[in-house]
XYZ file of C-alpha atoms in Angstrom:
703
model
C -17.712 19.866 31.139
C -15.038 21.430 31.018
C -15.118 22.434 35.068
C -14.363 18.554 35.499
C -10.759 18.668 34.473
C -10.109 21.610 37.138
C -12.530 20.422 39.818
C -10.730 16.891 39.779
C -7.576 18.001 41.572
C -9.379 21.045 43.099
C -11.713 19.209 45.376
C -8.796 17.143 47.323
C -6.691 20.215 46.955
C -8.685 22.540 48.303
C -10.002 20.247 51.243
C -6.145 19.433 52.032
C -5.456 23.296 52.448
C -7.818 23.661 54.964
C -7.144 20.768 57.018
C -3.780 21.616 56.989
C -4.963 25.057 58.022
C -7.518 23.432 60.760
C -5.106 21.451 62.774
C -2.716 24.908 62.572
C -4.819 26.474 65.126
C -3.759 26.841 68.842
C -5.486 26.915 71.339
C -4.094 26.355 74.593
C -1.881 23.600 75.099
C 1.373 22.952 75.884
C 3.530 25.561 74.106
C 4.841 22.653 71.831
C 5.583 23.238 68.145
C 2.956 21.376 65.872
C 4.117 23.149 62.633
C 5.975 20.807 59.889
C 9.745 22.348 59.068
C 10.825 23.273 62.385
C 13.737 21.527 61.566
C 15.790 23.087 63.794
C 18.194 19.695 64.272
C 18.880 19.942 60.462
C 16.276 18.582 59.083
C 17.152 20.002 55.313
C 20.602 18.404 55.834
C 21.593 17.070 52.477
C 22.468 13.507 51.998
C 25.882 11.878 53.981
C 26.172 13.827 56.995
C 26.618 10.763 58.619
C 23.093 10.993 61.182
C 21.524 8.626 59.030
C 22.387 5.864 57.345
C 20.849 4.009 54.175
C 20.153 0.057 54.418
C 19.199 -1.497 57.582
C 19.280 1.821 59.853
C 18.095 4.053 57.133
C 15.128 6.107 58.197
C 14.538 4.364 61.678
C 10.877 3.986 62.257
C 10.247 4.043 65.806
C 6.968 2.311 66.537
C 5.543 4.317 69.872
C 2.396 3.051 69.634
C 0.032 3.555 72.025
C 0.322 1.368 75.219
C -3.560 0.771 77.046
C -3.548 2.986 79.964
C -1.115 5.649 79.046
C -2.419 8.913 78.594
C -0.827 10.136 75.089
C -3.171 6.753 73.758
C -5.354 7.052 71.000
C -8.880 7.418 72.916
C -7.799 10.145 74.965
C -6.230 12.263 72.401
C -9.397 12.196 70.731
C -11.755 12.765 73.643
C -9.786 16.085 74.571
C -8.284 19.441 73.706
C -11.313 21.030 72.302
C -11.216 22.434 69.012
C -7.971 20.074 68.338
C -9.701 17.224 69.276
C -12.886 17.847 67.401
C -10.605 19.036 64.220
C -8.571 15.498 64.826
C -12.056 13.094 65.035
C -13.593 14.723 61.453
C -10.322 14.936 59.669
C -10.054 11.261 58.811
C -14.362 11.282 57.859
C -13.740 14.323 55.775
C -10.811 13.337 54.244
C -11.862 9.742 53.524
C -15.849 11.078 51.926
C -13.494 13.616 49.923
C -10.886 10.838 48.506
C -14.597 8.949 47.503
C -15.929 11.877 45.889
C -12.396 12.448 44.278
C -12.987 8.456 42.789
C -16.231 9.601 41.556
C -14.840 12.417 39.621
C -12.211 10.517 37.638
C -14.232 7.752 36.801
C -16.237 10.540 35.329
C -13.463 12.520 34.212
C -12.374 9.170 32.458
C -15.197 8.600 29.969
C -16.268 12.164 29.680
C -12.160 13.238 28.924
C -12.420 17.232 30.033
C -9.958 19.508 28.917
C -9.523 23.531 29.863
C -6.733 25.875 29.850
C -6.346 29.529 31.183
C -4.021 31.946 30.421
C -0.676 31.986 31.913
C 1.903 34.487 30.384
C 1.559 36.534 27.538
C 1.329 33.854 24.313
C 1.451 30.796 26.801
C -1.667 28.838 28.666
C -1.758 26.633 31.149
C -3.907 23.646 30.964
C -5.394 20.474 31.915
C -6.543 17.502 30.054
C -7.908 13.962 30.717
C -6.797 11.539 27.590
C -6.162 7.673 27.785
C -3.348 8.004 29.420
C -4.147 10.271 31.995
C -7.695 8.684 32.245
C -6.103 5.573 33.687
C -3.661 7.307 35.908
C -6.380 9.864 37.714
C -8.497 6.627 38.351
C -5.827 4.424 39.628
C -4.617 7.803 42.046
C -7.390 8.104 43.087
C -8.581 4.554 44.017
C -4.955 3.775 45.769
C -5.504 7.249 47.728
C -8.865 5.954 48.775
C -7.935 2.803 49.941
C -4.295 4.352 51.839
C -6.876 6.931 53.716
C -9.626 4.283 54.708
C -6.634 2.124 56.424
C -5.025 6.167 57.517
C -8.450 6.604 59.374
C -8.385 3.067 61.219
C -4.760 3.715 62.606
C -4.311 6.945 63.997
C -2.157 5.689 66.177
C 1.296 5.788 64.675
C 0.411 9.751 64.102
C -1.332 10.514 67.906
C 1.363 8.673 69.983
C 3.812 9.704 68.032
C 3.542 13.600 67.977
C 2.052 13.877 71.396
C 5.524 12.977 72.850
C 8.160 15.691 73.341
C 11.501 15.812 71.091
C 12.727 11.904 71.146
C 14.692 10.968 74.044
C 13.956 7.746 74.076
C 11.304 7.559 75.952
C 7.519 8.476 75.999
C 7.099 11.654 77.724
C 3.331 12.139 78.269
C 1.753 15.747 77.577
C 0.658 17.830 80.508
C -3.288 18.050 80.972
C -4.975 20.014 78.413
C -2.518 19.606 75.364
C -4.409 16.221 74.351
C -5.572 18.457 71.003
C -2.157 18.305 69.694
C -3.293 14.822 68.515
C -6.428 15.941 67.131
C -4.702 18.702 65.437
C -1.629 16.304 64.230
C -4.073 13.809 62.905
C -6.000 16.751 60.755
C -2.557 18.090 58.963
C -1.844 14.678 58.405
C -4.626 14.036 55.896
C -4.910 17.122 54.721
C -0.708 16.953 53.827
C -2.141 13.027 52.522
C -5.263 15.208 50.024
C -2.561 17.997 48.886
C -0.449 14.823 47.686
C -2.733 13.011 46.203
C -4.323 16.706 44.541
C -0.632 17.363 43.414
C -0.381 13.725 41.542
C -3.366 14.391 39.707
C -2.236 17.764 38.300
C 0.431 16.449 37.536
C -1.004 13.402 35.120
C -3.137 15.808 33.972
C -1.106 18.752 33.010
C -0.890 19.388 29.355
C 2.044 21.859 29.658
C 5.072 21.826 31.202
C 4.053 24.917 33.405
C 1.333 23.292 34.758
C 3.262 19.568 35.423
C 6.314 21.818 37.341
C 3.849 23.061 39.327
C 2.165 20.020 40.258
C 5.622 18.269 40.833
C 6.873 20.821 43.051
C 4.241 20.580 45.307
C 4.232 16.901 45.592
C 7.698 16.888 46.128
C 7.323 19.573 48.978
C 4.278 17.396 50.313
C 6.833 14.663 50.065
C 9.101 16.207 52.779
C 6.360 17.037 54.712
C 4.881 13.779 54.981
C 7.990 11.870 55.523
C 9.077 14.073 58.174
C 6.001 14.267 59.576
C 6.997 12.832 63.214
C 9.244 16.142 62.999
C 9.973 15.833 67.318
C 12.057 12.738 65.732
C 15.339 14.209 64.806
C 16.093 10.901 62.011
C 12.622 11.417 60.582
C 13.536 15.056 59.948
C 16.945 14.798 58.917
C 15.859 11.302 56.292
C 13.139 14.204 55.088
C 15.506 16.523 54.591
C 17.932 13.694 52.525
C 15.127 12.794 50.401
C 13.455 16.295 49.440
C 17.518 17.242 48.719
C 18.122 14.197 46.396
C 15.014 14.579 44.502
C 15.484 18.360 44.027
C 19.163 17.504 42.630
C 16.957 15.817 39.573
C 14.270 18.173 39.658
C 16.713 20.680 38.407
C 16.250 18.615 35.025
C 12.447 19.724 34.392
C 13.503 23.356 34.468
C 16.039 22.949 32.291
C 13.682 20.765 29.749
C 10.877 23.977 29.930
C 13.334 26.734 29.306
C 14.770 24.828 26.499
C 10.997 24.189 25.099
C 10.540 27.420 25.461
C 13.693 28.771 23.674
C 13.272 26.219 20.920
C 9.522 26.035 20.147
C 7.958 28.745 21.747
C 5.711 26.442 23.281
C 5.528 24.527 26.756
C 2.747 21.808 25.356
C 3.740 18.430 26.081
C 2.562 17.121 22.856
C 5.045 19.273 21.260
C 8.045 18.668 22.841
C 9.219 15.796 19.799
C 8.460 18.874 17.172
C 11.575 21.239 18.204
C 15.101 20.953 16.117
C 18.312 20.081 17.549
C 19.820 20.911 20.083
C 16.950 21.842 21.713
C 14.655 18.618 21.743
C 18.060 16.899 22.970
C 18.154 19.475 25.778
C 14.989 19.136 26.512
C 14.788 15.139 26.593
C 18.030 15.178 29.111
C 16.169 17.259 31.594
C 12.805 14.977 31.355
C 15.515 11.921 31.732
C 17.175 13.186 35.051
C 14.088 14.755 36.384
C 12.321 10.987 35.776
C 14.899 9.436 37.020
C 15.522 11.200 40.158
C 11.798 11.669 40.658
C 11.424 7.500 40.601
C 15.063 6.372 42.150
C 16.499 5.103 39.772
C 20.416 4.723 39.616
C 22.098 6.738 40.651
C 20.052 8.309 42.956
C 18.122 5.380 44.327
C 18.953 6.268 47.739
C 16.942 8.699 48.686
C 13.624 6.153 48.585
C 15.417 4.460 51.588
C 15.410 7.491 53.631
C 11.454 7.852 52.779
C 10.861 5.048 54.832
C 11.254 7.341 58.094
C 7.726 7.866 57.154
C 4.489 6.642 58.589
C 3.420 3.834 56.818
C 0.335 5.177 55.049
C 3.192 7.584 53.533
C 5.122 4.740 52.218
C 1.655 3.027 50.656
C 1.148 6.196 48.467
C 4.049 7.307 47.837
C 5.516 3.851 46.290
C 2.294 2.760 44.739
C 0.147 5.946 42.916
C 2.234 9.430 43.736
C 5.866 10.994 43.529
C 7.821 8.013 42.209
C 5.417 6.681 39.869
C 5.283 10.324 38.880
C 8.696 10.126 36.979
C 8.045 7.104 35.271
C 4.459 8.181 33.910
C 6.579 11.632 32.652
C 8.685 9.308 30.724
C 5.869 7.189 29.004
C 4.052 10.529 28.495
C 7.271 11.782 26.428
C 7.796 8.702 24.735
C 7.256 10.277 21.138
C 10.370 13.089 22.306
C 12.770 9.554 23.475
C 11.727 8.131 20.312
C 13.157 11.218 17.982
C 16.646 11.360 20.057
C 17.099 8.035 19.710
C 20.004 8.481 22.565
C 17.169 9.280 25.173
C 15.627 6.285 24.966
C 18.912 3.847 25.329
C 20.007 5.866 28.095
C 16.176 5.509 29.902
C 16.313 1.848 28.440
C 19.475 1.033 30.229
C 18.742 2.763 33.488
C 15.528 1.149 33.805
C 17.217 -2.410 33.457
C 19.709 -1.395 35.689
C 18.121 -0.529 38.370
C 15.833 -3.341 38.348
C 18.596 -5.154 38.070
C 20.539 -4.055 40.979
C 17.782 -2.717 43.147
C 16.388 -6.194 43.014
C 19.685 -7.349 44.456
C 19.646 -4.688 47.020
C 16.016 -5.916 48.082
C 16.781 -9.492 48.287
C 19.630 -8.143 50.621
C 17.442 -6.492 53.512
C 16.783 -7.446 56.870
C 13.748 -4.764 57.247
C 10.323 -5.419 55.749
C 9.890 -1.761 54.698
C 13.217 -1.693 52.702
C 12.665 -4.654 50.717
C 9.817 -3.136 49.861
C 11.329 0.370 48.756
C 14.465 -1.372 47.125
C 11.678 -3.858 45.278
C 9.659 -0.482 43.985
C 12.824 1.076 42.473
C 13.349 -2.743 40.965
C 9.806 -2.272 39.486
C 9.635 1.295 38.555
C 12.888 0.115 36.756
C 10.661 -2.099 34.800
C 8.293 0.920 33.422
C 11.659 2.896 33.009
C 12.942 0.730 30.710
C 9.104 0.195 28.899
C 9.228 4.111 27.891
C 13.076 3.286 26.643
C 11.986 0.483 24.521
C 8.693 1.651 23.012
C 6.439 -0.694 25.067
C 3.686 2.193 26.425
C 0.777 0.272 27.078
C 2.585 -2.695 28.922
C 4.662 0.278 30.703
C 1.234 2.117 31.997
C -0.010 -1.553 32.406
C 2.523 -2.348 34.850
C 2.760 1.142 36.588
C -1.085 -0.100 37.290
C -0.374 -3.213 38.951
C 1.885 -2.560 40.626
C 0.414 0.255 42.147
C -2.052 -2.230 43.776
C 0.179 -4.653 44.622
C 2.597 -2.289 46.426
C 0.149 -0.267 48.379
C -1.024 -3.458 49.438
C 2.051 -4.707 50.753
C 2.473 -1.103 52.879
C -0.421 -1.292 54.261
C 0.417 -4.865 55.339
C 3.470 -3.869 56.810
C 1.862 -0.669 58.307
C -0.494 -3.248 59.901
C 2.082 -5.654 61.737
C 4.399 -2.350 62.617
C 1.484 -1.057 64.111
C 0.446 -4.713 65.977
C 3.703 -6.099 66.391
C 5.769 -2.998 66.893
C 8.306 -4.571 64.645
C 9.038 -4.527 60.391
C 12.654 -6.752 61.256
C 11.471 -9.733 58.898
C 13.503 -11.994 61.645
C 10.891 -10.577 64.341
C 8.227 -11.161 61.623
C 8.044 -14.696 61.566
C 5.003 -16.282 62.051
C 3.291 -12.808 62.393
C 0.910 -13.684 59.080
C -0.344 -16.978 60.906
C -1.434 -14.437 63.878
C -3.025 -11.631 61.414
C -4.268 -14.164 58.950
C -6.150 -11.594 56.720
C -2.974 -9.222 56.480
C -0.925 -12.823 56.203
C -3.396 -13.524 52.850
C -3.619 -10.634 51.569
C 0.133 -9.534 52.253
C 0.667 -13.019 50.646
C -1.770 -12.367 47.276
C 0.444 -9.106 47.438
C 3.538 -10.524 47.439
C 3.135 -13.580 45.061
C 2.140 -10.784 42.478
C 5.168 -8.822 42.957
C 7.393 -11.917 42.278
C 5.429 -12.507 38.881
C 4.061 -15.779 40.344
C 1.503 -16.796 37.679
C -1.664 -15.909 37.303
C -1.441 -12.575 39.665
C -1.095 -9.405 37.727
C 2.514 -8.961 37.230
C 2.946 -11.908 36.146
C 1.360 -10.587 32.504
C 2.475 -7.168 32.786
C 5.809 -7.830 33.047
C 5.676 -10.017 30.101
C 3.707 -7.660 28.399
C 6.952 -5.581 29.114
C 9.482 -8.235 28.259
C 8.375 -9.103 24.758
C 8.996 -5.426 23.438
C 12.539 -5.344 25.156
C 12.879 -8.573 23.414
C 12.410 -7.560 19.964
C 14.545 -4.502 21.139
C 17.859 -5.544 22.035
C 18.520 -9.062 23.586
C 21.333 -7.404 26.119
C 18.245 -5.487 27.706
C 15.872 -8.975 27.788
C 18.958 -10.378 29.132
C 18.902 -8.648 31.963
C 15.490 -8.130 32.354
C 15.037 -11.626 32.772
C 17.617 -12.040 35.593
C 15.837 -8.846 37.470
C 12.596 -10.515 37.092
C 14.025 -13.964 38.532
C 15.232 -11.029 41.397
C 11.830 -10.096 41.819
C 10.437 -13.458 42.389
C 13.586 -14.452 44.844
C 13.085 -11.284 47.243
C 9.030 -11.755 47.088
C 9.184 -15.260 48.072
C 11.795 -13.807 50.659
C 8.977 -11.921 52.888
C 6.596 -14.091 52.412
C 8.470 -16.617 54.103
C 9.396 -14.747 56.898
C 6.200 -13.865 57.711
C 4.029 -17.529 57.138
C 7.195 -19.474 58.615
C 6.069 -20.826 61.993
C 7.930 -18.842 65.086
C 10.248 -20.990 66.745
C 8.429 -21.980 70.136
C 11.972 -22.255 72.026
C 12.272 -18.571 71.208
C 12.070 -16.764 74.522
C 11.365 -12.786 73.778
C 11.380 -10.892 76.706
C 11.817 -7.387 74.968
C 9.564 -5.087 75.912
C 6.782 -4.549 72.918
C 5.446 -1.201 71.923
C 2.582 -2.842 69.437
C -0.890 -2.862 70.125
C -1.478 -6.058 69.180
C -4.369 -5.983 66.909
C -5.168 -5.151 63.344
C -8.613 -2.931 63.171
C -11.408 -3.495 61.266
C -10.400 0.162 58.974
C -7.190 -0.912 58.483
C -8.298 -4.269 56.961
C -11.056 -2.722 55.035
C -9.037 -1.707 51.878
C -6.702 -5.050 52.147
C -8.916 -7.536 50.124
C -9.903 -4.724 47.857
C -6.292 -4.427 47.020
C -5.581 -8.080 47.190
C -8.532 -8.883 44.690
C -6.846 -5.947 42.259
C -3.703 -7.184 42.418
C -4.507 -10.925 41.363
C -7.056 -9.586 38.672
C -5.295 -6.531 36.830
C -3.335 -8.789 34.719
C -6.346 -9.323 32.964
C -4.948 -6.097 30.401
C -3.343 -9.097 29.142
C -5.544 -11.466 27.346
C -5.405 -10.929 23.683
C -9.352 -9.053 23.196
C -8.349 -7.134 27.117
C -4.884 -5.727 25.211
C -5.999 -4.238 22.072
C -8.770 -2.121 23.728
C -5.734 -1.039 26.503
C -3.698 -0.103 23.260
C -6.251 1.840 21.900
C -6.961 3.667 24.856
C -3.345 4.675 24.826
C -2.913 4.920 21.503
C -0.095 2.616 21.209
C -0.820 0.531 17.863
C 1.214 -2.061 16.886
C 2.807 -2.664 19.790
C 2.607 -6.928 20.677
C 1.091 -7.957 23.623
C 2.360 -10.828 26.077
C 3.215 -13.622 24.014
C 2.363 -17.295 25.184
C 5.626 -18.817 25.207
C 7.277 -15.918 26.824
C 4.720 -15.854 29.624
C 4.643 -20.176 30.030
C 8.784 -19.383 30.535
C 8.486 -16.503 33.174
C 5.689 -18.267 34.984
C 7.552 -21.473 35.347
C 10.784 -19.516 36.685
C 9.122 -17.616 38.621
C 7.117 -20.274 40.424
C 10.596 -22.058 40.927
C 11.738 -19.418 42.414
C 9.483 -19.002 45.286
C 9.950 -22.768 45.548
C 13.250 -22.433 46.027
C 13.792 -19.408 48.605
C 11.956 -21.417 51.265
C 13.749 -24.159 50.852
C 17.144 -21.922 50.806
C 15.871 -20.003 54.365
C 15.837 -23.570 56.219
C 19.380 -24.223 55.150
C 20.446 -20.415 56.577
C 21.928 -19.004 53.394
C 24.239 -17.103 53.261
C 24.303 -13.480 54.818
C 23.762 -10.818 51.866
C 26.918 -8.516 51.229
C 27.367 -4.993 53.016
C 27.196 -3.377 50.168
C 23.631 -4.478 49.464
C 21.932 -3.956 52.337
C 23.620 -0.646 52.613
C 22.016 0.388 49.131
C 25.186 -0.405 47.033
C 27.314 2.085 48.878
C 25.332 5.089 46.700
C 24.862 7.459 49.378
C 28.230 7.892 50.291
C 29.404 7.782 46.696
C 27.276 10.844 46.585
C 28.341 12.005 49.469
C 31.774 11.824 48.168
C 31.902 12.388 44.497
C 28.563 14.934 45.158
C 28.062 16.166 48.578
C 31.960 16.917 50.075
C 33.180 18.721 46.738
C 29.913 20.995 46.614
C 30.373 22.059 50.037
C 34.240 22.742 50.126
C 33.644 24.442 46.702
C 30.889 26.665 49.128
C 33.432 27.222 51.629
C 35.796 28.417 49.857
C 33.330 30.732 48.309
C 31.977 31.882 51.491
C 35.513 32.450 52.523
C 36.377 34.116 48.897
C 32.675 35.985 50.089
C 34.105 37.220 53.614
C 37.421 37.814 52.997
C 37.453 39.847 49.686
C 34.428 41.158 48.745
C 33.326 41.934 52.429
C 36.784 42.938 52.614
C 36.375 45.592 49.505
C 33.131 46.605 51.255
C 34.591 46.993 54.206
C 37.670 49.023 53.019
C 35.417 51.630 51.570
C 33.687 53.124 54.523
C 37.225 52.901 56.333
C 39.254 54.358 53.096
C 36.339 57.184 53.579
C 36.954 57.703 57.508
C 40.567 58.026 57.159
C 40.109 60.494 54.214
C 37.576 62.160 56.375
C 39.924 62.075 59.383
C 42.879 63.204 57.148
C 40.746 66.055 55.840
C 39.466 67.026 58.860
C 43.261 67.211 60.611
C 44.545 69.537 57.854
C 41.067 71.509 57.747
C 41.607 72.502 61.127
C 45.120 72.967 61.059
C 44.807 75.718 58.656
C 41.547 77.102 59.638
C 43.154 77.097 63.760
C 46.199 78.298 62.243
C 45.045 81.572 60.791
C 42.786 82.060 63.505
C 45.891 81.620 65.799
C 48.175 84.119 63.714
C 45.392 86.646 63.575
C 45.499 86.591 67.349
C 48.825 86.459 67.717
C 49.435 89.531 65.460
C 47.105 91.549 66.776
C 48.385 90.515 70.462
C 51.861 91.456 69.272
C 50.217 94.627 67.751
C 48.466 95.354 71.004
C 52.041 95.203 72.710
C 53.264 97.566 71.137
C 50.609 99.813 71.046
C 51.162 99.542 74.996
C 54.716 100.532 74.881
C 54.098 103.994 75.045
C 51.470 104.064 77.677
C 54.347 104.649 80.753
C 52.246 106.851 82.754
C 55.430 109.643 82.925
C 53.515 113.552 81.354
C 56.811 114.356 79.990
C 56.554 111.468 78.264
C 53.413 111.929 76.700
C 54.381 115.729 75.744
C 57.323 114.396 74.066
C 55.095 112.116 71.900
C 52.586 114.652 71.331
C 55.472 117.240 69.872
C 56.868 114.120 67.932
C 53.309 113.848 66.565
C 52.259 117.248 66.096
C 55.634 117.283 64.093
C 54.759 114.898 61.926
C 51.703 115.964 60.925
C 53.344 119.182 59.854
C 55.543 117.923 57.737
C 52.953 115.612 56.210
C 50.822 118.471 55.492
C 54.019 120.402 54.016
C 54.432 117.875 51.562
C 50.779 117.823 50.510
C 50.846 121.147 49.575
């Protein structure tokens, strides 16, 4: 069964590559670029360039859905375009089938626990293994991916309509005839990228060494960039993708530091042996892992990138926020918990970072007016509970919370995406009454939101208390922060439920142009009840018999389960807050501070403390390079040229002077020789006489 360990991530990975390649095929069309990464408008611009704001305006998502009768519509794009249209029709079906097969393989792997490794470098091997923790994660990732892809198969309008438009100018520009296959190719690429995203997460959670984990980690980051900026003709989306990518890359550097220090300290990259290293190596490894995990999970102070991630299509948000990408950081800390415990300080750092994020980002979520921004901030806050669990040793509770949160958050984002498609908005003020108009989405969204708030008997009520029971034994201060964060969770969840279920004001006149479809498709609604059922029932792991088996599965012996008193207290409090929020809304509660709506100004702080100094240093180094280093390089040929000219001048002067001197002497001698040639006979006779006389003298002297 060792092949199963590689087949599990390999099936969606290979299929994803093939779909992306198929989506890149060009036959005819209009010549519009279809590839990802054509971000000539600043797609990799770092955070804080001033073009995209966090908070309410961050990652603004144009709805841009199909209007009936318009050529860029869903139906037309699916029927034309030759190879592009065929690929667009086949991609959703193929992706869903592969996701279903991956889920079957994940369940099989969870029971059989396969393991395999291959040589990587001299003395190093890269391997995958499904143990207790990864068994839980592979099933969770595969199940959520299947639900999201089923939803995406029913709602490809958000993908096709935007990508069949020209560069974003605020209007919808139809493609000329013959270009409709571009929408099909876009859908093909989208489903391929989603499968690659899933495969990268499966590699991450099954890797037994840092080398393979880094590969999955990096591919996941690249896929997140491609998916957030998938609708690449919108410059704002591409800039948001660049901000998210650059910010997470800053944290990812810690994982490279951890890998290098682990290799230097222990000679191995295996995750199981990280805690065995000696100081200072295991301290450096722990520091790198904590930094990488906090960045990936959008914890303080790098939380702002998750606001920009909302620029992606709703299915991307659902998958990214639930079972991939941001969950990878929490998983890594749970996996590295023995290392955190050995260092001591790393566990404390993770615990405090998680608690503060849960508290402060909970307040940010409560202040939001945009539904997706509210859910994004709540993701940071809920991941804070998982990071807190890793720091305090609550492995079983943290893992249970991760699984339950994956179901809840995917449900909420898919519900938000369904309303965005149907109504053309994600503004909470404009979503008033949305749940009453679309009852299936409204009921399932309500279940997910109440579960997110910790309302009993839903899942996060139990899983959150399983974390708090451990935190209470470790630190009263952390426990107090966690309790306040739990109250905020109930408040922002109640705010979302109240907004969508509150009756629409009959006197409100809305004469703005809507671009929503007005309906929720069958495939879009299909995964919602299943996810709602999971969100409601996954708290069963907190029951004493089940929690004992859960601890054995994860190897978390001795960890206390949720206590009855704690469950009662948090449950009653969550219910009280949930009831109080609608009353406060009716009385028109005061506006939240702008700082909270702007995500605590974290991006501006990053710009001031990191971006501007780094860019100033870069400009200084560029000037030094241009003026000094390049000046030295340029001076070398200049000096050579000058020396050559000088040498050439001297050589010319010497050689030409010698030639001229020889000529001058010869000419003078010739002039002297020419003087006796007067043409007079008596002169010649006199010269002959003198010559004979001289010859006679010479002969006489010679004797």
